[in-house]
């Protein structure tokens, strides 16, 4: 099952990375959302789908050995319902919790004027304007720009 989960993980990562960067046009150079957000959500759902009864019985130790209730505590592909249900509730809860707190934090940052950099800094790029060096050696930044990369002699 690990092979199937891993192959689907790769597909979900690739798809969500392309969606965020190219369709939604969100600046996520490290693919943090694709790795942590989508990967984490898929990991929770995969547990609900592929949860092997041999492992889930141990995890849900309050279920008596040999009882009929054990089947409910397996992944959906093993006939269970409870683990996937719990995973779906967890996914919805985490999305709601994250959206709530992110809205508050980013709202405060936006109102206070520190959420975005100036247009000059954005045009130059954060590497040059804030860190003093270009990401790539062949930078398209004109040398006359106040954010142009510094040389070793400067």
PDB file of C-alpha atoms in Angstrom:
ATOM      1  CA  UNK A   1       0.000   0.000   0.000  1.00  0.00           C
ATOM      2  CA  UNK A   2       2.927   2.314   0.614  1.00  0.00           C
ATOM      3  CA  UNK A   3       3.736   2.271  -3.097  1.00  0.00           C
ATOM      4  CA  UNK A   4       0.204   3.360  -4.036  1.00  0.00           C
ATOM      5  CA  UNK A   5       0.128   6.047  -1.359  1.00  0.00           C
ATOM      6  CA  UNK A   6       3.553   7.307  -2.451  1.00  0.00           C
ATOM      7  CA  UNK A   7       2.621   7.440  -6.128  1.00  0.00           C
ATOM      8  CA  UNK A   8      -0.570   9.326  -5.320  1.00  0.00           C
ATOM      9  CA  UNK A   9       1.412  11.632  -3.025  1.00  0.00           C
ATOM     10  CA  UNK A  10       3.716  12.543  -5.882  1.00  0.00           C
ATOM     11  CA  UNK A  11       0.771  13.223  -8.179  1.00  0.00           C
ATOM     12  CA  UNK A  12      -0.961  15.360  -5.533  1.00  0.00           C
ATOM     13  CA  UNK A  13       2.247  17.298  -4.892  1.00  0.00           C
ATOM     14  CA  UNK A  14       2.885  17.937  -8.573  1.00  0.00           C
ATOM     15  CA  UNK A  15      -0.713  18.929  -9.279  1.00  0.00           C
ATOM     16  CA  UNK A  16      -1.059  21.222  -6.281  1.00  0.00           C
ATOM     17  CA  UNK A  17       2.322  22.844  -6.964  1.00  0.00           C
ATOM     18  CA  UNK A  18       1.337  23.645 -10.547  1.00  0.00           C
ATOM     19  CA  UNK A  19      -2.117  24.824  -9.464  1.00  0.00           C
ATOM     20  CA  UNK A  20      -0.786  27.205  -6.821  1.00  0.00           C
ATOM     21  CA  UNK A  21       2.072  28.634  -8.901  1.00  0.00           C
ATOM     22  CA  UNK A  22       0.666  28.757 -12.414  1.00  0.00           C
ATOM     23  CA  UNK A  23      -3.113  28.874 -12.141  1.00  0.00           C
ATOM     24  CA  UNK A  24      -3.584  30.759  -8.863  1.00  0.00           C
ATOM     25  CA  UNK A  25      -0.314  32.700  -9.352  1.00  0.00           C
ATOM     26  CA  UNK A  26       0.719  32.482  -5.704  1.00  0.00           C
ATOM     27  CA  UNK A  27       4.408  33.060  -4.983  1.00  0.00           C
ATOM     28  CA  UNK A  28       5.389  29.825  -3.232  1.00  0.00           C
ATOM     29  CA  UNK A  29       9.005  29.167  -4.328  1.00  0.00           C
ATOM     30  CA  UNK A  30       9.570  26.381  -1.807  1.00  0.00           C
ATOM     31  CA  UNK A  31       6.253  24.615  -2.521  1.00  0.00           C
ATOM     32  CA  UNK A  32       5.399  24.871   1.165  1.00  0.00           C
ATOM     33  CA  UNK A  33       1.665  24.536   0.542  1.00  0.00           C
ATOM     34  CA  UNK A  34       2.076  21.574  -1.802  1.00  0.00           C
ATOM     35  CA  UNK A  35       4.412  19.760   0.595  1.00  0.00           C
ATOM     36  CA  UNK A  36       2.916  20.531   3.991  1.00  0.00           C
ATOM     37  CA  UNK A  37      -0.679  21.449   3.212  1.00  0.00           C
ATOM     38  CA  UNK A  38      -1.620  18.980   0.493  1.00  0.00           C
ATOM     39  CA  UNK A  39       0.833  16.326   1.682  1.00  0.00           C
ATOM     40  CA  UNK A  40      -0.478  16.485   5.229  1.00  0.00           C
ATOM     41  CA  UNK A  41      -4.105  16.385   4.192  1.00  0.00           C
ATOM     42  CA  UNK A  42      -3.473  13.464   1.854  1.00  0.00           C
ATOM     43  CA  UNK A  43      -1.584  11.653   4.611  1.00  0.00           C
ATOM     44  CA  UNK A  44      -4.566  11.923   6.934  1.00  0.00           C
ATOM     45  CA  UNK A  45      -7.011  10.769   4.274  1.00  0.00           C
ATOM     46  CA  UNK A  46      -4.690   7.949   3.169  1.00  0.00           C
ATOM     47  CA  UNK A  47      -4.709   6.618   6.719  1.00  0.00           C
ATOM     48  CA  UNK A  48      -8.499   6.527   6.615  1.00  0.00           C
ATOM     49  CA  UNK A  49      -8.435   4.689   3.302  1.00  0.00           C
ATOM     50  CA  UNK A  50      -5.506   2.282   3.718  1.00  0.00           C
ATOM     51  CA  UNK A  51      -5.496   1.726   7.500  1.00  0.00           C
ATOM     52  CA  UNK A  52      -4.572  -1.935   7.902  1.00  0.00           C
ATOM     53  CA  UNK A  53      -6.695  -3.704  10.535  1.00  0.00           C
ATOM     54  CA  UNK A  54      -3.595  -5.210  12.135  1.00  0.00           C
ATOM     55  CA  UNK A  55      -2.368  -1.703  12.985  1.00  0.00           C
ATOM     56  CA  UNK A  56      -5.635   0.061  13.676  1.00  0.00           C
ATOM     57  CA  UNK A  57      -6.696  -2.596  16.203  1.00  0.00           C
ATOM     58  CA  UNK A  58      -3.564  -1.860  18.201  1.00  0.00           C
ATOM     59  CA  UNK A  59      -4.052   1.894  17.907  1.00  0.00           C
ATOM     60  CA  UNK A  60      -7.686   1.752  18.954  1.00  0.00           C
ATOM     61  CA  UNK A  61      -6.909  -0.444  21.946  1.00  0.00           C
ATOM     62  CA  UNK A  62     -10.255   0.019  23.646  1.00  0.00           C
ATOM     63  CA  UNK A  63     -11.887  -2.315  21.096  1.00  0.00           C
ATOM     64  CA  UNK A  64     -12.018  -5.802  22.561  1.00  0.00           C
ATOM     65  CA  UNK A  65     -10.012  -8.423  20.662  1.00  0.00           C
ATOM     66  CA  UNK A  66     -12.263 -10.522  18.444  1.00  0.00           C
ATOM     67  CA  UNK A  67     -15.306  -8.248  18.689  1.00  0.00           C
ATOM     68  CA  UNK A  68     -17.353  -7.284  15.635  1.00  0.00           C
ATOM     69  CA  UNK A  69     -16.710  -3.598  16.369  1.00  0.00           C
ATOM     70  CA  UNK A  70     -13.096  -4.014  15.215  1.00  0.00           C
ATOM     71  CA  UNK A  71     -14.086  -3.889  11.564  1.00  0.00           C
ATOM     72  CA  UNK A  72     -15.312  -0.324  11.949  1.00  0.00           C
ATOM     73  CA  UNK A  73     -11.823   0.776  13.004  1.00  0.00           C
ATOM     74  CA  UNK A  74     -10.059  -0.222   9.781  1.00  0.00           C
ATOM     75  CA  UNK A  75      -9.356   1.799   6.675  1.00  0.00           C
ATOM     76  CA  UNK A  76     -12.166   2.038   4.143  1.00  0.00           C
ATOM     77  CA  UNK A  77     -10.466  -0.419   1.783  1.00  0.00           C
ATOM     78  CA  UNK A  78     -10.614  -2.968   4.621  1.00  0.00           C
ATOM     79  CA  UNK A  79     -14.303  -2.406   5.312  1.00  0.00           C
ATOM     80  CA  UNK A  80     -13.939   0.188   8.055  1.00  0.00           C
ATOM     81  CA  UNK A  81     -15.715   3.516   8.372  1.00  0.00           C
ATOM     82  CA  UNK A  82     -14.560   5.179  11.583  1.00  0.00           C
ATOM     83  CA  UNK A  83     -10.956   5.972  10.644  1.00  0.00           C
ATOM     84  CA  UNK A  84     -11.875   7.691   7.369  1.00  0.00           C
ATOM     85  CA  UNK A  85     -14.692   9.551   9.118  1.00  0.00           C
ATOM     86  CA  UNK A  86     -12.297  10.765  11.794  1.00  0.00           C
ATOM     87  CA  UNK A  87      -9.776  11.787   9.116  1.00  0.00           C
ATOM     88  CA  UNK A  88     -12.386  13.797   7.202  1.00  0.00           C
ATOM     89  CA  UNK A  89     -13.463  15.564  10.396  1.00  0.00           C
ATOM     90  CA  UNK A  90      -9.804  16.285  11.202  1.00  0.00           C
ATOM     91  CA  UNK A  91      -9.164  17.687   7.696  1.00  0.00           C
ATOM     92  CA  UNK A  92     -12.212  19.978   7.888  1.00  0.00           C
ATOM     93  CA  UNK A  93     -11.270  21.116  11.395  1.00  0.00           C
ATOM     94  CA  UNK A  94      -7.667  21.871  10.439  1.00  0.00           C
ATOM     95  CA  UNK A  95      -8.731  23.824   7.338  1.00  0.00           C
ATOM     96  CA  UNK A  96     -11.231  25.872   9.366  1.00  0.00           C
ATOM     97  CA  UNK A  97      -8.743  26.494  12.204  1.00  0.00           C
ATOM     98  CA  UNK A  98      -5.995  27.533   9.782  1.00  0.00           C
ATOM     99  CA  UNK A  99      -8.281  29.784   7.743  1.00  0.00           C
ATOM    100  CA  UNK A 100      -9.583  31.486  10.892  1.00  0.00           C
ATOM    101  CA  UNK A 101      -6.183  32.277  12.393  1.00  0.00           C
ATOM    102  CA  UNK A 102      -4.540  33.106   9.056  1.00  0.00           C
ATOM    103  CA  UNK A 103      -7.334  35.599   8.331  1.00  0.00           C
ATOM    104  CA  UNK A 104      -6.722  37.323  11.648  1.00  0.00           C
ATOM    105  CA  UNK A 105      -2.923  37.403  11.339  1.00  0.00           C
ATOM    106  CA  UNK A 106      -2.827  38.495   7.696  1.00  0.00           C
ATOM    107  CA  UNK A 107      -5.656  40.976   8.272  1.00  0.00           C
ATOM    108  CA  UNK A 108      -3.680  42.671  11.044  1.00  0.00           C
ATOM    109  CA  UNK A 109      -0.539  42.684   8.889  1.00  0.00           C
ATOM    110  CA  UNK A 110      -2.453  44.195   5.965  1.00  0.00           C
ATOM    111  CA  UNK A 111      -4.077  46.903   8.083  1.00  0.00           C
ATOM    112  CA  UNK A 112      -0.727  47.791   9.647  1.00  0.00           C
ATOM    113  CA  UNK A 113       0.872  48.068   6.179  1.00  0.00           C
ATOM    114  CA  UNK A 114       3.566  45.425   6.598  1.00  0.00           C
ATOM    115  CA  UNK A 115       2.050  42.607   4.568  1.00  0.00           C
ATOM    116  CA  UNK A 116       3.555  43.657   1.232  1.00  0.00           C
ATOM    117  CA  UNK A 117       6.813  45.211   0.157  1.00  0.00           C
ATOM    118  CA  UNK A 118       6.952  48.348  -1.988  1.00  0.00           C
ATOM    119  CA  UNK A 119       6.561  48.118  -5.767  1.00  0.00           C
ATOM    120  CA  UNK A 120      10.280  48.901  -6.266  1.00  0.00           C
ATOM    121  CA  UNK A 121      11.326  46.078  -3.975  1.00  0.00           C
ATOM    122  CA  UNK A 122       8.815  43.712  -5.577  1.00  0.00           C
ATOM    123  CA  UNK A 123      10.049  44.577  -9.087  1.00  0.00           C
ATOM    124  CA  UNK A 124      13.685  44.121  -8.069  1.00  0.00           C
ATOM    125  CA  UNK A 125      13.003  40.931  -6.174  1.00  0.00           C
ATOM    126  CA  UNK A 126      13.579  40.218  -2.507  1.00  0.00           C
ATOM    127  CA  UNK A 127      16.912  38.490  -3.120  1.00  0.00           C
ATOM    128  CA  UNK A 128      18.493  41.655  -4.461  1.00  0.00           C
ATOM    129  CA  UNK A 129      16.695  44.309  -2.452  1.00  0.00           C
ATOM    130  CA  UNK A 130      16.711  42.665   0.976  1.00  0.00           C
ATOM    131  CA  UNK A 131      19.605  40.233   0.874  1.00  0.00           C
ATOM    132  CA  UNK A 132      22.077  42.075  -1.355  1.00  0.00           C
ATOM    133  CA  UNK A 133      22.534  39.416  -3.991  1.00  0.00           C
ATOM    134  CA  UNK A 134      20.775  37.986  -7.006  1.00  0.00           C
ATOM    135  CA  UNK A 135      19.433  34.461  -6.955  1.00  0.00           C
ATOM    136  CA  UNK A 136      20.939  33.831 -10.357  1.00  0.00           C
ATOM    137  CA  UNK A 137      24.289  35.080 -11.629  1.00  0.00           C
ATOM    138  CA  UNK A 138      22.764  36.147 -14.934  1.00  0.00           C
ATOM    139  CA  UNK A 139      20.412  38.667 -13.342  1.00  0.00           C
ATOM    140  CA  UNK A 140      18.266  40.783 -15.656  1.00  0.00           C
ATOM    141  CA  UNK A 141      18.559  43.731 -13.228  1.00  0.00           C
ATOM    142  CA  UNK A 142      20.137  46.814 -14.818  1.00  0.00           C
ATOM    143  CA  UNK A 143      23.373  47.843 -13.098  1.00  0.00           C
ATOM    144  CA  UNK A 144      22.016  51.363 -12.606  1.00  0.00           C
ATOM    145  CA  UNK A 145      19.191  50.140 -10.367  1.00  0.00           C
ATOM    146  CA  UNK A 146      19.448  51.004  -6.677  1.00  0.00           C
ATOM    147  CA  UNK A 147      18.773  47.316  -6.009  1.00  0.00           C
ATOM    148  CA  UNK A 148      21.399  45.992  -8.453  1.00  0.00           C
ATOM    149  CA  UNK A 149      23.607  43.255  -7.000  1.00  0.00           C
ATOM    150  CA  UNK A 150      26.807  44.461  -5.366  1.00  0.00           C
ATOM    151  CA  UNK A 151      30.153  43.160  -6.513  1.00  0.00           C
ATOM    152  CA  UNK A 152      32.928  41.975  -4.202  1.00  0.00           C
ATOM    153  CA  UNK A 153      34.792  45.287  -4.627  1.00  0.00           C
ATOM    154  CA  UNK A 154      31.859  47.404  -3.403  1.00  0.00           C
TER     155      UNK A 154
END
